[in-house]
Amino acid sequence: MSRRGLLASFSLLPAVRLLDGQTPTFSADVKVVNVLATVRDKKGQIVRDLTKSDFLLDEDGRPQSIRYFSQQSDLPLTLGLLVDVSPSQRRLVDDERSASYKFFDQVLREDKDVAFVIHFDAEVELLQDITSSRQRLERALESLGENGTRQRPQWGQRDPVPAAGGGRRGGRGGRGGTALYDATLLASDEVMRMRTGRKALIILTDGVDTASRVRLEVGVEAAQRADTLVYSVWFEDPDAYGGGFGGMGRRDPSDGWKALQTISRETGGHVYEVTRKQTITQVYEAIEEDLRHQYNIGYTPDRAGAPGYRRIHLTTTQKGLVVTAREGYYAT
């Protein structure tokens, strides 16, 4: 299978020299790896008042010097919403749609941030490409779960293919499964890879993948290479696998939870669960708080090394705090 376009885009920024009380200055000859991080205390509350000296960072076990630091990132945000509309999730779509309206309205800053919308079952469809228009995003949300009007291409056709409403599709025929990993790959490779600034995917699903042509690891790698955080929202219909929906049979819900934990942990995002005590609206509020309070940290790797994956470990000097950040990047 072709992996066209999976280029390493791990947010290499011009090196920065911080001067006390002054705006950072940049030089173009040295590159810096950018890391966005959130920090929580033992109660799960976000910690907002840390300084550069409170963080320790290493790459492949070697300590690194933090070259620049800011308590909040004002970088433009590209937000991708991926909604599972497979049979096991269809009764949840109305709740997801109404909560997503409010989320877009509160999170996206006018003339600065953009978003796109994808829905997926056994296939993946881009309902709305990158836009800052609230009206276009609302129309995309209104069409969640609706069937397209054109024949969908086979997975081998990786070039963007126009679909109803200007979308792009990938995957394989039939609508009885869930292509979560394919959706993550396509969102990362076809959309996020070309963007700069802060990038985050929000995936609404029960995490059970039954139709993807790629493995979980491939979807994770695509998000890592596109420098994209993934926020997973585990939303399960408890009656979905009890013999209904065409007799799909019962599956272990923990399988989906484990997959979403992997996607979010390795990309620097977070996994949330929708329950009776925590509604999807409350989950969105938590994600919004996370996006608004990210530490922006950069460092120059101490050695060039060979191309490939490099592991990052970011911690704090203060006990009892938990740092959420991506676990590594792909060097070219």
GROMACS .gro file of C-alpha atoms in nm:
model
  332
    1MET     CA    1   0.000   0.000   0.000
    2SER     CA    2   0.124   0.344  -0.090
    3ARG     CA    3   0.227   0.570   0.195
    4ARG     CA    4   0.263   0.878  -0.027
    5GLY     CA    5   0.312   1.199   0.155
    6LEU     CA    6   0.396   1.070   0.502
    7LEU     CA    7   0.670   1.327   0.547
    8ALA     CA    8   0.829   1.419   0.876
    9SER     CA    9   0.679   1.752   0.977
   10PHE     CA   10   0.758   1.761   1.345
   11SER     CA   11   0.729   2.135   1.388
   12LEU     CA   12   1.085   2.241   1.326
   13LEU     CA   13   1.097   2.607   1.418
   14PRO     CA   14   1.379   2.860   1.388
   15ALA     CA   15   1.602   2.853   1.692
   16VAL     CA   16   1.513   3.108   1.955
   17ARG     CA   17   1.724   3.301   2.205
   18LEU     CA   18   1.531   3.419   2.510
   19LEU     CA   19   1.633   3.746   2.667
   20ASP     CA   20   1.491   3.844   3.004
   21GLY     CA   21   1.201   4.082   2.957
   22GLN     CA   22   1.244   4.092   2.580
   23THR     CA   23   1.079   3.937   2.278
   24PRO     CA   24   1.255   3.618   2.160
   25THR     CA   25   1.490   3.657   1.864
   26PHE     CA   26   1.537   3.394   1.596
   27SER     CA   27   1.815   3.263   1.379
   28ALA     CA   28   1.750   3.057   1.068
   29ASP     CA   29   2.057   2.835   1.080
   30VAL     CA   30   1.951   2.619   1.375
   31LYS     CA   31   1.628   2.424   1.412
   32VAL     CA   32   1.419   2.374   1.723
   33VAL     CA   33   1.175   2.095   1.808
   34ASN     CA   34   0.845   2.229   1.937
   35VAL     CA   35   0.652   2.051   2.215
   36LEU     CA   36   0.306   2.150   2.341
   37ALA     CA   37   0.227   2.027   2.692
   38THR     CA   38  -0.042   2.043   2.956
   39VAL     CA   39   0.019   1.977   3.325
   40ARG     CA   40  -0.234   1.848   3.579
   41ASP     CA   41  -0.220   1.800   3.955
   42LYS     CA   42  -0.330   1.493   4.151
   43LYS     CA   43  -0.693   1.602   4.127
   44GLY     CA   44  -0.675   1.632   3.751
   45GLN     CA   45  -0.685   2.012   3.754
   46ILE     CA   46  -0.474   2.196   3.497
   47VAL     CA   47  -0.169   2.375   3.641
   48ARG     CA   48  -0.116   2.712   3.472
   49ASP     CA   49   0.165   2.890   3.657
   50LEU     CA   50   0.480   2.689   3.586
   51THR     CA   51   0.797   2.845   3.449
   52LYS     CA   52   1.073   2.716   3.224
   53SER     CA   53   1.283   2.612   3.526
   54ASP     CA   54   1.004   2.381   3.640
   55PHE     CA   55   1.050   2.148   3.340
   56LEU     CA   56   1.304   1.877   3.261
   57LEU     CA   57   1.332   1.737   2.910
   58ASP     CA   58   1.536   1.459   2.753
   59GLU     CA   59   1.559   1.306   2.405
   60ASP     CA   60   1.642   0.936   2.383
   61GLY     CA   61   1.762   0.957   2.743
   62ARG     CA   62   1.993   1.256   2.689
   63PRO     CA   63   1.909   1.577   2.882
   64GLN     CA   64   1.820   1.872   2.658
   65SER     CA   65   1.829   2.247   2.722
   66ILE     CA   66   1.495   2.421   2.678
   67ARG     CA   67   1.562   2.707   2.439
   68TYR     CA   68   1.228   2.882   2.452
   69PHE     CA   69   0.917   2.871   2.665
   70SER     CA   70   0.577   3.035   2.693
   71GLN     CA   71   0.295   2.964   2.934
   72GLN     CA   72   0.025   2.983   2.670
   73SER     CA   73   0.045   2.928   2.300
   74ASP     CA   74  -0.115   3.191   2.079
   75LEU     CA   75  -0.032   2.998   1.763
   76PRO     CA   76  -0.317   2.946   1.516
   77LEU     CA   77  -0.513   2.625   1.576
   78THR     CA   78  -0.619   2.371   1.313
   79LEU     CA   79  -0.886   2.146   1.459
   80GLY     CA   80  -1.013   1.827   1.300
   81LEU     CA   81  -1.334   1.658   1.418
   82LEU     CA   82  -1.362   1.286   1.333
   83VAL     CA   83  -1.701   1.133   1.408
   84ASP     CA   84  -1.774   0.760   1.406
   85VAL     CA   85  -2.110   0.705   1.233
   86SER     CA   86  -2.087   0.325   1.209
   87PRO     CA   87  -2.388   0.119   1.323
   88SER     CA   88  -2.259   0.096   1.680
   89GLN     CA   89  -2.255   0.477   1.708
   90ARG     CA   90  -2.550   0.602   1.506
   91ARG     CA   91  -2.782   0.650   1.801
   92LEU     CA   92  -2.525   0.884   1.958
   93VAL     CA   93  -2.480   1.115   1.658
   94ASP     CA   94  -2.750   1.365   1.760
   95ASP     CA   95  -2.583   1.425   2.097
   96GLU     CA   96  -2.242   1.457   1.930
   97ARG     CA   97  -2.377   1.702   1.673
   98SER     CA   98  -2.537   1.940   1.922
   99ALA     CA   99  -2.231   1.945   2.150
  100SER     CA  100  -1.999   2.001   1.852
  101TYR     CA  101  -2.192   2.312   1.745
  102LYS     CA  102  -2.120   2.477   2.079
  103PHE     CA  103  -1.760   2.356   2.089
  104PHE     CA  104  -1.668   2.506   1.754
  105ASP     CA  105  -1.833   2.833   1.850
  106GLN     CA  106  -1.640   2.861   2.177
  107VAL     CA  107  -1.297   2.732   2.072
  108LEU     CA  108  -1.235   2.871   1.725
  109ARG     CA  109  -1.107   3.229   1.725
  110GLU     CA  110  -1.234   3.439   1.438
  111ASP     CA  111  -0.985   3.499   1.156
  112LYS     CA  112  -0.721   3.289   1.335
  113ASP     CA  113  -0.833   2.928   1.380
  114VAL     CA  114  -0.973   2.679   1.128
  115ALA     CA  115  -1.141   2.338   1.141
  116PHE     CA  116  -1.254   2.048   0.927
  117VAL     CA  117  -1.505   1.765   0.972
  118ILE     CA  118  -1.477   1.396   0.882
  119HIS     CA  119  -1.721   1.115   0.943
  120PHE     CA  120  -1.639   0.749   0.906
  121ASP     CA  121  -1.792   0.404   0.915
  122ALA     CA  122  -1.637   0.138   0.692
  123GLU     CA  123  -1.522   0.430   0.477
  124VAL     CA  124  -1.387   0.777   0.546
  125GLU     CA  125  -1.544   1.095   0.412
  126LEU     CA  126  -1.432   1.455   0.448
  127LEU     CA  127  -1.757   1.645   0.495
  128GLN     CA  128  -1.594   1.986   0.521
  129ASP     CA  129  -1.238   2.079   0.430
  130ILE     CA  130  -1.041   2.335   0.629
  131THR     CA  131  -1.246   2.648   0.688
  132SER     CA  132  -1.301   2.929   0.936
  133SER     CA  133  -1.669   2.956   0.839
  134ARG     CA  134  -1.907   2.864   1.119
  135GLN     CA  135  -2.187   2.819   0.865
  136ARG     CA  136  -1.991   2.562   0.663
  137LEU     CA  137  -1.896   2.372   0.976
  138GLU     CA  138  -2.257   2.370   1.090
  139ARG     CA  139  -2.371   2.233   0.754
  140ALA     CA  140  -2.111   1.959   0.783
  141LEU     CA  141  -2.236   1.867   1.129
  142GLU     CA  142  -2.591   1.856   0.999
  143SER     CA  143  -2.489   1.596   0.741
  144LEU     CA  144  -2.317   1.360   0.987
  145GLY     CA  145  -2.413   1.004   0.908
  146GLU     CA  146  -2.570   1.080   0.572
  147ASN     CA  147  -2.470   0.868   0.273
  148GLY     CA  148  -2.280   1.035  -0.009
  149THR     CA  149  -2.405   1.029  -0.366
  150ARG     CA  150  -2.093   0.916  -0.552
  151GLN     CA  151  -1.929   0.579  -0.573
  152ARG     CA  152  -1.645   0.573  -0.322
  153PRO     CA  153  -1.295   0.491  -0.446
  154GLN     CA  154  -1.096   0.190  -0.335
  155TRP     CA  155  -0.820   0.243  -0.077
  156GLY     CA  156  -0.548   0.242  -0.342
  157GLN     CA  157  -0.677   0.571  -0.481
  158ARG     CA  158  -0.495   0.786  -0.229
  159ASP     CA  159  -0.507   1.108  -0.432
  160PRO     CA  160  -0.779   1.346  -0.311
  161VAL     CA  161  -1.106   1.250  -0.481
  162PRO     CA  162  -1.400   1.493  -0.499
  163ALA     CA  163  -1.711   1.370  -0.323
  164ALA     CA  164  -2.053   1.514  -0.249
  165GLY     CA  165  -2.006   1.854  -0.089
  166GLY     CA  166  -1.642   1.874  -0.198
  167GLY     CA  167  -1.524   1.604   0.039
  168ARG     CA  168  -1.254   1.340  -0.008
  169ARG     CA  169  -1.302   0.974   0.059
  170GLY     CA  170  -1.094   0.668   0.121
  171GLY     CA  171  -1.155   0.320   0.247
  172ARG     CA  172  -1.337   0.024   0.107
  173GLY     CA  173  -1.691  -0.054   0.009
  174GLY     CA  174  -1.973  -0.141   0.246
  175ARG     CA  175  -2.097   0.052   0.548
  176GLY     CA  176  -2.113  -0.221   0.813
  177GLY     CA  177  -1.778  -0.160   0.984
  178THR     CA  178  -1.557   0.103   1.142
  179ALA     CA  179  -1.238   0.239   0.984
  180LEU     CA  180  -1.102   0.440   1.276
  181TYR     CA  181  -0.734   0.389   1.198
  182ASP     CA  182  -0.789   0.475   0.830
  183ALA     CA  183  -0.966   0.795   0.935
  184THR     CA  184  -0.677   0.893   1.162
  185LEU     CA  185  -0.427   0.828   0.883
  186LEU     CA  186  -0.617   1.026   0.620
  187ALA     CA  187  -0.688   1.322   0.850
  188SER     CA  188  -0.321   1.338   0.948
  189ASP     CA  189  -0.162   1.267   0.612
  190GLU     CA  190  -0.400   1.443   0.375
  191VAL     CA  191  -0.496   1.745   0.587
  192MET     CA  192  -0.283   1.809   0.895
  193ARG     CA  193   0.053   1.734   0.734
  194MET     CA  194   0.033   2.054   0.529
  195ARG     CA  195  -0.063   2.280   0.819
  196THR     CA  196   0.154   2.481   1.060
  197GLY     CA  197   0.086   2.604   1.411
  198ARG     CA  198  -0.106   2.403   1.669
  199LYS     CA  199  -0.291   2.099   1.537
  200ALA     CA  200  -0.539   1.871   1.712
  201LEU     CA  201  -0.779   1.594   1.617
  202ILE     CA  202  -1.087   1.512   1.823
  203ILE     CA  203  -1.218   1.160   1.762
  204LEU     CA  204  -1.567   1.064   1.879
  205THR     CA  205  -1.593   0.683   1.880
  206ASP     CA  206  -1.612   0.366   2.087
  207GLY     CA  207  -1.267   0.281   1.953
  208VAL     CA  208  -1.363  -0.055   1.803
  209ASP     CA  209  -1.208  -0.079   1.455
  210THR     CA  210  -1.342  -0.349   1.224
  211ALA     CA  211  -1.269  -0.222   0.872
  212SER     CA  212  -0.937  -0.034   0.847
  213ARG     CA  213  -0.680  -0.135   0.590
  214VAL     CA  214  -0.399  -0.006   0.812
  215ARG     CA  215  -0.293  -0.103   1.163
  216LEU     CA  216  -0.330   0.116   1.468
  217GLU     CA  217   0.044   0.186   1.464
  218VAL     CA  218   0.022   0.335   1.114
  219GLY     CA  219  -0.249   0.581   1.217
  220VAL     CA  220  -0.051   0.682   1.525
  221GLU     CA  221   0.265   0.733   1.321
  222ALA     CA  222   0.081   0.951   1.070
  223ALA     CA  223  -0.044   1.177   1.349
  224GLN     CA  224   0.305   1.194   1.499
  225ARG     CA  225   0.461   1.282   1.165
  226ALA     CA  226   0.198   1.553   1.116
  227ASP     CA  227   0.275   1.695   1.464
  228THR     CA  228  -0.089   1.650   1.564
  229LEU     CA  229  -0.235   1.599   1.911
  230VAL     CA  230  -0.522   1.350   1.927
  231TYR     CA  231  -0.800   1.391   2.182
  232SER     CA  232  -1.004   1.071   2.195
  233VAL     CA  233  -1.360   1.076   2.326
  234TRP     CA  234  -1.479   0.726   2.418
  235PHE     CA  235  -1.856   0.733   2.366
  236GLU     CA  236  -2.024   0.393   2.378
  237ASP     CA  237  -2.380   0.283   2.308
  238PRO     CA  238  -2.419   0.002   2.565
  239ASP     CA  239  -2.677  -0.177   2.347
  240ALA     CA  240  -2.478  -0.161   2.024
  241TYR     CA  241  -2.305  -0.498   2.048
  242GLY     CA  242  -2.579  -0.696   2.216
  243GLY     CA  243  -2.689  -0.872   1.900
  244GLY     CA  244  -2.853  -0.569   1.740
  245PHE     CA  245  -2.744  -0.380   1.430
  246GLY     CA  246  -2.750  -0.684   1.207
  247GLY     CA  247  -2.611  -0.926   1.465
  248MET     CA  248  -2.261  -0.778   1.487
  249GLY     CA  249  -2.206  -0.972   1.806
  250ARG     CA  250  -2.072  -0.850   2.138
  251ARG     CA  251  -1.718  -0.713   2.156
  252ASP     CA  252  -1.504  -0.629   2.454
  253PRO     CA  253  -1.536  -0.250   2.499
  254SER     CA  254  -1.194  -0.243   2.663
  255ASP     CA  255  -1.036  -0.312   2.324
  256GLY     CA  256  -1.162   0.021   2.193
  257TRP     CA  257  -1.059   0.201   2.511
  258LYS     CA  258  -0.706   0.062   2.488
  259ALA     CA  259  -0.674   0.169   2.125
  260LEU     CA  260  -0.782   0.524   2.205
  261GLN     CA  261  -0.541   0.538   2.498
  262THR     CA  262  -0.259   0.446   2.264
  263ILE     CA  263  -0.352   0.705   2.001
  264SER     CA  264  -0.382   0.988   2.253
  265ARG     CA  265  -0.087   0.898   2.475
  266GLU     CA  266   0.163   0.866   2.192
  267THR     CA  267   0.057   1.191   2.022
  268GLY     CA  268   0.043   1.405   2.337
  269GLY     CA  269  -0.335   1.431   2.360
  270HIS     CA  270  -0.575   1.293   2.618
  271VAL     CA  271  -0.851   1.033   2.628
  272TYR     CA  272  -1.191   1.114   2.780
  273GLU     CA  273  -1.493   0.898   2.856
  274VAL     CA  274  -1.855   1.002   2.819
  275THR     CA  275  -2.058   0.865   3.111
  276ARG     CA  276  -2.376   0.945   3.297
  277LYS     CA  277  -2.172   1.167   3.528
  278GLN     CA  278  -1.967   1.328   3.250
  279THR     CA  279  -2.163   1.434   2.943
  280ILE     CA  280  -2.013   1.496   2.602
  281THR     CA  281  -2.063   1.869   2.660
  282GLN     CA  282  -1.852   1.847   2.976
  283VAL     CA  283  -1.585   1.651   2.787
  284TYR     CA  284  -1.572   1.925   2.525
  285GLU     CA  285  -1.530   2.182   2.803
  286ALA     CA  286  -1.232   1.985   2.935
  287ILE     CA  287  -1.074   1.972   2.589
  288GLU     CA  288  -1.131   2.345   2.546
  289GLU     CA  289  -0.954   2.414   2.876
  290ASP     CA  290  -0.668   2.191   2.769
  291LEU     CA  291  -0.625   2.374   2.437
  292ARG     CA  292  -0.633   2.714   2.610
  293HIS     CA  293  -0.363   2.626   2.865
  294GLN     CA  294  -0.078   2.463   2.681
  295TYR     CA  295   0.287   2.527   2.760
  296ASN     CA  296   0.488   2.587   2.444
  297ILE     CA  297   0.838   2.442   2.483
  298GLY     CA  298   1.120   2.425   2.231
  299TYR     CA  299   1.470   2.279   2.227
  300THR     CA  300   1.757   2.223   1.986
  301PRO     CA  301   1.853   1.851   1.976
  302ASP     CA  302   2.208   1.803   2.101
  303ARG     CA  303   2.298   1.587   1.803
  304ALA     CA  304   2.182   1.555   1.445
  305GLY     CA  305   2.175   1.177   1.430
  306ALA     CA  306   2.014   0.960   1.164
  307PRO     CA  307   1.658   1.006   1.039
  308GLY     CA  308   1.396   0.819   1.237
  309TYR     CA  309   1.192   0.828   1.554
  310ARG     CA  310   1.330   1.002   1.861
  311ARG     CA  311   1.167   0.963   2.200
  312ILE     CA  312   1.092   1.269   2.415
  313HIS     CA  313   1.041   1.264   2.792
  314LEU     CA  314   0.910   1.583   2.952
  315THR     CA  315   0.860   1.605   3.329
  316THR     CA  316   0.843   1.869   3.602
  317THR     CA  317   1.063   1.922   3.904
  318GLN     CA  318   0.751   1.950   4.120
  319LYS     CA  319   0.623   1.627   4.269
  320GLY     CA  320   0.269   1.511   4.207
  321LEU     CA  321   0.224   1.678   3.870
  322VAL     CA  322   0.147   1.488   3.550
  323VAL     CA  323   0.273   1.622   3.216
  324THR     CA  324   0.087   1.538   2.896
  325ALA     CA  325   0.295   1.586   2.583
  326ARG     CA  326   0.386   1.390   2.273
  327GLU     CA  327   0.627   1.105   2.334
  328GLY     CA  328   0.850   1.167   2.035
  329TYR     CA  329   0.896   1.293   1.680
  330TYR     CA  330   1.035   1.179   1.345
  331ALA     CA  331   1.362   1.343   1.245
  332THR     CA  332   1.451   1.378   0.878
   0.00000   0.00000   0.00000
